[in-house]
Coordinates of N, CA and C in Angstrom, one line a residue:
Chain A
D1 N 0.8 -1.2 0.0 CA 0.0 0.0 0.0 C 0.9 1.2 0.0
A2 N 0.4 2.3 -0.7 CA 1.2 3.5 -0.8 C 1.2 4.3 0.4
G3 N 0.3 4.0 1.4 CA 0.1 4.9 2.5 C -0.8 6.0 2.2
V4 N -0.9 7.0 3.2 CA -1.7 8.2 3.0 C -0.9 9.1 2.1
I5 N -1.6 9.6 1.1 CA -1.0 10.5 0.1 C -1.5 11.9 0.3
Q6 N -0.6 12.9 0.4 CA -1.0 14.3 0.5 C -0.4 15.1 -0.6
S7 N -1.2 16.1 -1.1 CA -0.6 17.0 -2.1 C -1.2 18.4 -1.9
P8 N -0.5 19.4 -2.2 CA 1.0 19.4 -2.5 C 1.8 19.1 -1.3
R9 N 3.1 18.9 -1.4 CA 3.9 18.7 -0.2 C 4.3 20.1 0.3
H10 N 4.4 21.1 -0.5 CA 4.7 22.4 -0.1 C 3.8 23.4 -0.9
E11 N 3.4 24.4 -0.2 CA 2.5 25.4 -0.8 C 2.9 26.8 -0.2
V12 N 3.2 27.7 -1.1 CA 3.5 29.1 -0.7 C 2.5 29.9 -1.4
T13 N 1.8 30.7 -0.7 CA 0.8 31.6 -1.2 C 0.8 32.9 -0.5
E14 N 0.1 33.8 -1.2 CA 0.0 35.2 -0.6 C -1.3 35.3 0.2
M15 N -1.2 36.1 1.2 CA -2.4 36.4 2.1 C -3.6 36.7 1.2
G16 N -4.7 36.1 1.6 CA -6.0 36.4 0.9 C -6.3 35.4 -0.2
Q17 N -5.3 34.6 -0.6 CA -5.6 33.6 -1.6 C -6.3 32.3 -1.0
E18 N -6.9 31.6 -1.9 CA -7.5 30.3 -1.5 C -6.5 29.2 -1.6
V19 N -6.5 28.4 -0.6 CA -5.6 27.2 -0.6 C -6.4 25.9 -0.4
T20 N -6.0 25.0 -1.2 CA -6.7 23.7 -1.1 C -5.7 22.6 -0.9
L21 N -5.8 21.8 0.2 CA -4.9 20.7 0.5 C -5.7 19.4 0.2
R22 N -5.0 18.4 -0.3 CA -5.6 17.2 -0.7 C -5.1 16.0 0.0
C23 N -5.9 15.0 0.2 CA -5.5 13.8 0.9 C -6.2 12.6 0.3
K24 N -5.4 11.5 0.1 CA -6.0 10.2 -0.3 C -5.7 9.3 0.9
P25 N -6.7 8.8 1.6 CA -6.4 7.9 2.7 C -6.0 6.5 2.2
I26 N -5.6 5.6 3.2 CA -5.3 4.2 2.8 C -6.6 3.5 2.5
S27 N -6.5 2.8 1.4 CA -7.7 2.1 0.9 C -8.3 1.2 2.0
G28 N -9.6 1.3 2.2 CA -10.2 0.4 3.2 C -10.3 1.1 4.6
H29 N -9.7 2.2 4.8 CA -9.8 2.9 6.1 C -11.1 3.7 6.1
D30 N -11.7 3.6 7.3 CA -13.0 4.3 7.5 C -12.9 5.7 8.1
Y31 N -11.8 6.0 8.7 CA -11.7 7.2 9.4 C -10.6 8.1 8.7
L32 N -10.9 9.4 8.7 CA -9.9 10.3 8.1 C -9.8 11.5 9.0
F33 N -8.6 11.9 9.3 CA -8.3 13.0 10.2 C -7.5 14.1 9.5
W34 N -7.8 15.4 9.9 CA -6.9 16.5 9.5 C -6.3 17.1 10.7
Y35 N -5.0 17.3 10.7 CA -4.3 17.9 11.8 C -3.5 19.1 11.3
R36 N -3.2 20.0 12.3 CA -2.3 21.1 12.0 C -1.2 21.1 13.0
Q37 N 0.1 21.2 12.6 CA 1.2 21.2 13.5 C 2.0 22.5 13.4
T38 N 2.2 23.2 14.5 CA 3.0 24.4 14.6 C 3.9 24.3 15.8
M39 N 4.9 25.1 15.8 CA 5.8 25.1 17.0 C 5.0 25.6 18.2
M40 N 4.2 26.6 18.0 CA 3.5 27.3 19.1 C 2.4 26.4 19.7
R41 N 1.7 25.7 18.9 CA 0.5 25.0 19.4 C 0.6 23.5 19.3
G42 N 1.7 23.0 18.7 CA 1.8 21.6 18.7 C 0.9 21.0 17.6
L43 N 0.5 19.7 17.9 CA -0.4 19.0 16.9 C -1.8 19.2 17.3
E44 N -2.6 19.7 16.4 CA -4.0 20.0 16.7 C -4.9 19.2 15.8
L45 N -5.9 18.6 16.3 CA -6.9 17.9 15.5 C -7.9 19.0 15.0
L46 N -8.1 19.1 13.7 CA -9.0 20.1 13.1 C -10.4 19.5 12.9
I47 N -10.4 18.3 12.3 CA -11.7 17.7 11.9 C -11.4 16.2 11.6
Y48 N -12.5 15.4 11.9 CA -12.3 14.0 11.4 C -13.6 13.5 10.8
F49 N -13.5 12.5 9.9 CA -14.6 11.9 9.2 C -14.7 10.4 9.5
N50 N -15.9 9.9 9.5 CA -16.1 8.5 9.6 C -17.0 8.1 8.4
N51 N -16.6 7.2 7.5 CA -17.3 6.9 6.3 C -17.8 8.1 5.6
N52 N -16.9 9.0 5.4 CA -17.1 10.3 4.6 C -18.0 11.3 5.3
V53 N -18.4 11.0 6.5 CA -19.3 12.0 7.2 C -18.5 12.7 8.3
P54 N -18.5 14.0 8.3 CA -17.8 14.7 9.4 C -18.4 14.4 10.8
I55 N -17.5 14.0 11.7 CA -17.9 13.6 13.0 C -17.7 14.7 14.0
D56 N -16.6 15.4 13.9 CA -16.2 16.4 14.9 C -15.4 17.4 14.2
D57 N -15.9 18.6 14.1 CA -15.1 19.7 13.5 C -14.8 20.8 14.5
S58 N -14.9 20.5 15.8 CA -14.7 21.5 16.8 C -13.3 22.1 16.8
G59 N -12.3 21.5 16.2 CA -11.0 22.0 16.1 C -10.7 22.9 14.9
M60 N -11.7 23.1 14.0 CA -11.5 24.0 12.9 C -11.5 25.4 13.4
P61 N -10.4 26.1 13.1 CA -10.2 27.4 13.7 C -11.3 28.4 13.5
E62 N -11.8 28.5 12.3 CA -12.8 29.5 12.0 C -13.5 29.2 10.7
D63 N -14.4 30.1 10.3 CA -15.1 29.8 9.1 C -14.3 29.9 7.8
R64 N -13.1 30.4 7.9 CA -12.2 30.4 6.7 C -11.8 29.0 6.4
F65 N -11.9 28.0 7.3 CA -11.5 26.7 7.1 C -12.7 25.8 6.8
S66 N -12.6 24.9 5.8 CA -13.6 24.0 5.5 C -13.0 22.7 5.0
A67 N -13.7 21.6 5.2 CA -13.2 20.3 4.8 C -14.3 19.5 4.2
K68 N -14.0 18.7 3.2 CA -14.9 17.8 2.6 C -14.4 16.5 2.3
M69 N -15.2 15.5 2.2 CA -14.8 14.1 1.9 C -15.9 13.6 0.9
P70 N -15.8 13.9 -0.3 CA -16.8 13.5 -1.3 C -16.9 12.0 -1.5
N71 N -15.8 11.3 -1.2 CA -15.9 9.8 -1.4 C -14.8 9.2 -0.5
A72 N -14.8 7.9 -0.4 CA -13.9 7.2 0.5 C -12.4 7.4 0.2
S73 N -12.1 7.9 -0.9 CA -10.7 7.9 -1.3 C -10.1 9.3 -1.5
F74 N -10.9 10.3 -1.0 CA -10.4 11.7 -1.3 C -11.0 12.6 -0.3
S75 N -10.2 13.6 0.2 CA -10.6 14.6 1.1 C -9.8 15.9 0.8
T76 N -10.5 17.0 1.0 CA -9.8 18.3 0.9 C -10.0 19.1 2.1
L77 N -9.0 20.0 2.4 CA -9.1 21.0 3.4 C -8.8 22.3 2.7
K78 N -9.8 23.2 2.8 CA -9.7 24.5 2.1 C -9.6 25.6 3.1
I79 N -8.8 26.6 2.8 CA -8.6 27.8 3.5 C -8.9 29.0 2.6
Q80 N -9.9 29.8 2.9 CA -10.3 30.9 2.1 C -10.9 32.0 2.9
P81 N -10.3 33.1 3.0 CA -9.0 33.5 2.5 C -7.9 33.1 3.5
S82 N -6.7 32.8 3.0 CA -5.6 32.4 3.8 C -5.0 33.7 4.5
E83 N -4.4 33.4 5.7 CA -3.7 34.4 6.4 C -2.3 33.9 6.9
P84 N -1.4 34.8 7.1 CA -0.1 34.4 7.6 C -0.1 33.4 8.8
R85 N -1.0 33.6 9.7 CA -1.1 32.8 10.9 C -1.5 31.3 10.5
D86 N -2.0 31.1 9.3 CA -2.3 29.7 8.9 C -1.1 28.9 8.5
S87 N 0.1 29.6 8.4 CA 1.3 28.9 8.1 C 1.6 27.8 9.1
A88 N 1.7 26.6 8.6 CA 1.9 25.4 9.4 C 2.1 24.2 8.5
V89 N 2.3 23.0 9.2 CA 2.3 21.8 8.4 C 0.9 21.1 8.7
Y90 N 0.3 20.7 7.6 CA -1.1 20.1 7.8 C -0.9 18.6 7.4
F91 N -1.4 17.8 8.4 CA -1.3 16.4 8.2 C -2.7 15.8 8.0
C92 N -2.7 14.8 7.1 CA -3.9 14.0 7.0 C -3.5 12.6 7.5
A93 N -4.5 12.0 8.2 CA -4.2 10.6 8.7 C -5.5 9.8 8.5
S94 N -5.3 8.5 8.5 CA -6.5 7.6 8.3 C -6.3 6.4 9.2
S95 N -7.4 5.8 9.6 CA -7.4 4.6 10.4 C -8.5 3.7 10.0
A96 N -8.4 2.4 10.4 CA -9.4 1.4 10.1 C -10.4 1.3 11.3
R97 N -11.6 0.9 10.9 CA -12.7 0.8 11.9 C -12.3 -0.1 13.1
T98 N -11.5 -1.2 12.8 CA -11.1 -2.1 13.8 C -10.0 -1.7 14.7
S99 N -9.3 -0.6 14.3 CA -8.3 0.0 15.2 C -8.2 1.5 15.0
I100 N -9.3 2.1 15.4 CA -9.5 3.5 15.1 C -8.3 4.4 15.6
D101 N -7.8 4.1 16.7 CA -6.8 4.9 17.3 C -5.4 4.7 16.7
E102 N -5.2 3.7 15.9 CA -3.9 3.5 15.2 C -3.9 4.3 13.9
Q103 N -3.5 5.5 14.0 CA -3.6 6.4 12.8 C -2.4 6.4 12.0
Y104 N -2.6 6.3 10.7 CA -1.5 6.4 9.7 C -1.4 7.8 9.1
F105 N -0.3 8.4 9.3 CA -0.2 9.8 8.9 C 0.4 9.9 7.5
G106 N 0.0 10.9 6.7 CA 0.6 11.3 5.5 C 1.9 12.1 5.8
P107 N 2.6 12.4 4.7 CA 3.9 13.2 4.9 C 3.7 14.6 5.2
G108 N 2.4 15.1 5.1 CA 2.1 16.5 5.4 C 2.3 17.5 4.3
T109 N 1.6 18.6 4.4 CA 1.7 19.7 3.5 C 2.2 20.9 4.3
R110 N 3.4 21.4 3.9 CA 3.9 22.6 4.5 C 3.4 23.8 3.8
L111 N 2.6 24.6 4.6 CA 1.9 25.8 4.0 C 2.6 27.0 4.5
T112 N 3.0 27.9 3.6 CA 3.5 29.2 4.0 C 2.6 30.3 3.4
V113 N 2.1 31.1 4.2 CA 1.3 32.2 3.7 C 2.0 33.5 4.0
T114 N 2.3 34.3 2.9 CA 3.1 35.5 3.1 C 2.3 36.7 3.0
Chain B
A1 N -12.6 15.6 30.5 CA -11.5 16.2 29.7 C -10.3 15.3 29.7
Q2 N -9.5 15.3 28.7 CA -8.3 14.5 28.6 C -7.1 15.4 28.3
S3 N -6.0 15.0 28.9 CA -4.8 15.8 28.6 C -3.6 14.9 28.8
V4 N -2.5 15.3 28.2 CA -1.2 14.5 28.3 C -0.1 15.5 28.4
A5 N 0.9 15.2 29.2 CA 2.1 16.0 29.3 C 3.4 15.3 29.1
Q6 N 4.2 15.9 28.4 CA 5.6 15.3 28.2 C 6.5 16.3 28.8
P7 N 7.0 16.0 30.0 CA 7.7 17.1 30.8 C 9.1 17.5 30.2
E8 N 9.6 16.7 29.3 CA 11.0 17.0 28.8 C 10.9 17.4 27.3
D9 N 11.4 18.5 27.0 CA 11.4 18.9 25.6 C 12.4 18.1 24.8
Q10 N 13.5 17.8 25.5 CA 14.6 17.1 24.8 C 15.2 16.0 25.8
V11 N 15.6 14.9 25.2 CA 16.3 13.8 25.9 C 17.5 13.5 25.1
N12 N 18.7 13.4 25.8 CA 19.9 13.1 25.1 C 20.5 11.8 25.7
V13 N 20.8 10.8 24.9 CA 21.4 9.6 25.4 C 22.5 9.2 24.5
A14 N 23.4 8.4 25.0 CA 24.5 7.8 24.2 C 24.0 6.5 23.6
E15 N 24.5 6.2 22.4 CA 24.2 5.0 21.7 C 24.5 3.8 22.6
G16 N 23.6 2.8 22.7 CA 23.8 1.7 23.5 C 23.3 1.8 24.9
N17 N 23.0 3.0 25.3 CA 22.5 3.2 26.7 C 20.9 3.0 26.6
P18 N 20.3 2.7 27.7 CA 18.9 2.7 27.8 C 18.3 4.1 27.7
L19 N 17.1 4.2 27.1 CA 16.4 5.5 27.0 C 15.0 5.4 27.6
T20 N 14.6 6.6 28.1 CA 13.3 6.8 28.6 C 12.8 8.1 28.2
V21 N 11.6 8.1 27.6 CA 10.9 9.3 27.3 C 9.6 9.4 28.1
K22 N 9.4 10.4 28.9 CA 8.4 10.4 29.9 C 7.0 11.0 29.3
C23 N 6.0 10.5 29.9 CA 4.6 10.9 29.6 C 3.7 10.7 30.8
T24 N 2.9 11.7 31.1 CA 1.9 11.6 32.1 C 0.6 12.0 31.5
Y25 N -0.5 11.5 32.1 CA -1.8 11.8 31.4 C -2.9 12.1 32.5
S26 N -4.0 12.6 32.0 CA -5.1 12.9 32.8 C -6.4 12.6 32.1
V27 N -7.2 11.7 32.6 CA -8.5 11.3 32.0 C -9.4 11.0 33.2
S28 N -10.7 11.0 32.9 CA -11.7 10.7 33.9 C -11.8 9.3 34.2
G29 N -11.5 8.4 33.3 CA -11.6 7.0 33.5 C -10.4 6.3 33.2
N30 N -10.5 5.1 32.7 CA -9.3 4.3 32.2 C -8.9 4.8 30.9
P31 N -7.6 5.1 30.7 CA -7.1 5.7 29.5 C -6.8 4.7 28.4
Y32 N -6.9 5.2 27.2 CA -6.2 4.6 26.0 C -5.0 5.4 25.8
L33 N -3.8 4.8 25.7 CA -2.5 5.6 25.6 C -1.7 5.1 24.3
F34 N -1.0 6.0 23.7 CA -0.3 5.7 22.5 C 1.0 6.5 22.4
W35 N 1.9 5.9 21.7 CA 3.2 6.6 21.4 C 3.3 6.6 19.8
Y36 N 3.8 7.8 19.4 CA 4.1 7.9 17.9 C 5.5 8.5 17.8
V37 N 6.1 8.3 16.7 CA 7.4 8.9 16.4 C 7.3 9.6 15.1
Q38 N 8.0 10.8 15.1 CA 8.1 11.6 13.8 C 9.5 11.9 13.5
Y39 N 9.9 11.4 12.3 CA 11.2 11.7 11.7 C 11.1 13.0 10.9
P40 N 12.3 13.6 10.7 CA 12.2 14.9 10.0 C 11.5 14.9 8.7
N41 N 10.7 15.9 8.5 CA 9.9 16.0 7.3 C 9.0 14.8 6.9
R42 N 8.6 14.1 8.0 CA 7.7 13.0 7.8 C 6.5 13.1 8.7
G43 N 5.5 12.3 8.4 CA 4.3 12.3 9.2 C 4.6 11.4 10.5
L44 N 3.7 11.4 11.4 CA 3.9 10.6 12.6 C 3.7 9.1 12.3
Q45 N 4.4 8.3 13.0 CA 4.3 6.8 12.8 C 3.9 6.2 14.1
F46 N 2.9 5.3 14.1 CA 2.4 4.7 15.3 C 3.5 3.7 15.8
L47 N 3.7 3.8 17.1 CA 4.7 2.9 17.7 C 4.0 1.8 18.6
L48 N 3.1 2.2 19.5 CA 2.5 1.2 20.3 C 1.3 1.8 21.0
K49 N 0.5 0.9 21.7 CA -0.7 1.4 22.4 C -0.9 0.6 23.6
Y50 N -1.6 1.2 24.6 CA -2.1 0.5 25.7 C -3.6 0.7 25.8
I51 N -4.3 -0.4 25.8 CA -5.8 -0.3 25.9 C -6.2 -0.9 27.2
T52 N -5.8 -2.1 27.4 CA -6.1 -2.9 28.7 C -5.1 -4.0 28.8
G53 N -5.1 -4.7 29.9 CA -4.2 -5.9 30.1 C -2.9 -5.6 30.7
D54 N -1.9 -6.3 30.2 CA -0.5 -6.2 30.7 C 0.0 -4.7 30.7
N55 N 0.6 -4.3 31.8 CA 1.0 -2.9 31.9 C 2.2 -2.6 31.0
L56 N 3.0 -3.7 30.6 CA 4.1 -3.5 29.8 C 3.7 -3.8 28.4
V57 N 3.8 -2.8 27.5 CA 3.4 -3.0 26.1 C 4.6 -2.9 25.2
K58 N 4.7 -3.8 24.3 CA 5.8 -3.8 23.4 C 5.4 -3.3 22.0
G59 N 6.2 -2.6 21.3 CA 5.9 -2.0 20.1 C 6.9 -2.2 19.0
S60 N 6.9 -1.3 18.0 CA 7.8 -1.4 16.9 C 9.2 -0.9 17.3
Y61 N 10.2 -1.4 16.5 CA 11.6 -1.0 16.6 C 12.2 -1.2 18.0
G62 N 11.7 -2.2 18.7 CA 12.3 -2.5 20.0 C 11.8 -1.6 21.2
F63 N 10.9 -0.7 20.9 CA 10.4 0.1 22.0 C 9.3 -0.6 22.8
E64 N 9.2 -0.2 24.0 CA 8.2 -0.6 24.9 C 7.8 0.5 25.8
A65 N 6.6 0.4 26.4 CA 6.1 1.4 27.3 C 5.4 0.7 28.5
E66 N 5.5 1.4 29.7 CA 4.9 0.8 30.9 C 3.8 1.7 31.4
F67 N 2.7 1.2 31.5 CA 1.5 1.9 32.0 C 1.5 1.8 33.6
N68 N 1.5 2.9 34.2 CA 1.5 3.0 35.7 C 0.3 3.8 36.1
K69 N -0.8 3.1 36.5 CA -2.0 3.8 36.9 C -1.9 4.7 38.1
S70 N -1.1 4.3 39.1 CA -1.0 5.1 40.3 C -0.2 6.4 40.0
Q71 N 0.7 6.3 39.1 CA 1.5 7.5 38.8 C 0.9 8.2 37.5
T72 N -0.1 7.7 37.0 CA -0.7 8.2 35.7 C 0.4 8.5 34.7
S73 N 1.2 7.5 34.5 CA 2.3 7.6 33.5 C 2.3 6.5 32.5
F74 N 3.0 6.8 31.4 CA 3.1 5.9 30.3 C 4.4 6.2 29.6
H75 N 5.5 5.9 30.3 CA 6.8 6.2 29.8 C 7.3 5.2 28.7
L76 N 7.9 5.8 27.7 CA 8.5 5.0 26.6 C 9.9 4.6 26.9
K77 N 10.2 3.4 26.6 CA 11.6 2.9 26.9 C 12.2 2.1 25.8
K78 N 13.5 2.0 25.9 CA 14.2 1.1 25.0 C 15.5 0.7 25.7
P79 N 15.8 -0.6 25.7 CA 17.0 -1.0 26.5 C 18.3 -0.5 25.9
S80 N 18.4 -0.4 24.6 CA 19.7 0.0 24.0 C 19.4 1.0 22.8
A81 N 19.7 2.2 23.0 CA 19.4 3.2 22.0 C 20.3 3.1 20.7
L82 N 19.7 3.5 19.6 CA 20.4 3.6 18.4 C 20.4 5.0 17.9
V83 N 21.4 5.4 17.1 CA 21.5 6.7 16.5 C 20.2 7.0 15.7
S84 N 19.8 5.9 15.0 CA 18.6 6.0 14.2 C 17.3 6.2 14.9
D85 N 17.3 6.1 16.3 CA 16.2 6.4 17.1 C 16.0 7.9 17.3
S86 N 16.9 8.7 16.9 CA 16.8 10.1 17.0 C 15.6 10.6 16.2
A87 N 14.7 11.3 16.9 CA 13.4 11.7 16.3 C 12.6 12.5 17.4
L88 N 11.4 12.9 16.9 CA 10.5 13.5 17.8 C 9.4 12.5 18.2
Y89 N 9.2 12.4 19.5 CA 8.3 11.4 20.0 C 7.1 12.1 20.7
F90 N 5.9 11.5 20.3 CA 4.6 12.1 20.8 C 3.9 11.0 21.6
C91 N 3.4 11.4 22.8 CA 2.5 10.6 23.6 C 1.1 11.1 23.3
A92 N 0.1 10.2 23.3 CA -1.3 10.6 23.1 C -2.2 9.8 24.0
V93 N -3.3 10.4 24.4 CA -4.3 9.8 25.2 C -5.7 10.0 24.7
R94 N -6.5 9.0 25.0 CA -7.9 9.2 24.7 C -8.8 8.6 25.8
D95 N -9.7 9.4 26.2 CA -10.7 8.9 27.2 C -11.7 8.0 26.4
P96 N -11.9 6.7 26.7 CA -12.8 5.9 26.0 C -14.2 6.4 25.9
N97 N -14.5 7.3 26.7 CA -15.9 7.9 26.7 C -16.0 9.0 25.7
T98 N -14.9 9.4 25.1 CA -15.0 10.5 24.1 C -15.2 9.8 22.7
N99 N -15.4 10.6 21.7 CA -15.5 10.1 20.4 C -14.3 9.3 19.9
A100 N -14.5 8.1 19.4 CA -13.4 7.3 18.9 C -12.5 8.0 18.0
G101 N -11.3 7.9 18.2 CA -10.3 8.6 17.4 C -9.9 9.9 17.8
K102 N -10.6 10.6 18.7 CA -10.2 11.9 19.1 C -9.2 11.9 20.2
S103 N -8.0 11.7 19.9 CA -6.9 11.6 20.9 C -6.3 13.0 21.1
T104 N -5.7 13.2 22.2 CA -5.0 14.4 22.5 C -3.5 14.1 22.6
F105 N -2.8 14.8 21.8 CA -1.3 14.6 21.7 C -0.5 15.6 22.6
G106 N 0.6 15.1 23.1 CA 1.5 15.9 23.9 C 2.3 16.8 22.9
D107 N 3.1 17.6 23.5 CA 3.9 18.6 22.7 C 5.1 18.0 22.1
G108 N 5.4 16.8 22.4 CA 6.5 16.1 21.8 C 7.8 16.2 22.6
T109 N 8.7 15.2 22.5 CA 10.0 15.2 23.1 C 11.0 14.8 22.0
T110 N 12.0 15.7 21.9 CA 13.0 15.4 20.9 C 14.1 14.5 21.5
L111 N 14.3 13.3 20.9 CA 15.3 12.4 21.4 C 16.5 12.5 20.5
T112 N 17.6 12.7 21.1 CA 18.9 12.7 20.3 C 19.8 11.6 20.9
V113 N 20.2 10.7 20.0 CA 21.1 9.6 20.4 C 22.5 9.9 19.8
K114 N 23.5 10.1 20.6 CA 24.8 10.4 20.1 C 25.7 9.1 20.0
P115 N 26.4 9.1 18.9 CA 27.3 7.9 18.7 C 28.3 7.7 19.8

């Protein structure tokens, strides 16, 4: 298996622009998680899905952030408009129903907003 | 509420020596506990978990962790450190009464193993 795939690996954008991060979970996994990692705040859970349905989005910072999972093999995290404080590494992770807490992380997208 | 603390930002050990990375937790009931490792420019990798049963849990790459309920700790250990073990280590906890999968991660401990 190729593992969790994220794209792009690096994204540099200007403040005010829309940013879309993409994730392909491991085939057969029922859960998908989006995290943000910064030096100041550590690793934060933004939102997670079960069978393509959002279960908990309480970690989403504000309305500028949105996430979708249109099918079992694809999810997006969108920031519109982006701000410099959104600069971080964004991780997608997935897990199987039989071992929900054993999460497999993607390589991350390093986002820089100037 | 659930929380986890990793009291050391950095741990330095010599290759071949035993290593310990500390973790303490707080949950209302019996915890689910996990350790992950993150190598530079990579995502986190699952190492091991404690759900129930034997307090000593064995995981990947020769790591083990000991659950201590009275001290609310779940320290990660390895008998003989390798230079390749140098990485960032995260402890995580979940209260079984919360939504499945919603774990809280510690701030991480950087382990450096010197040759």
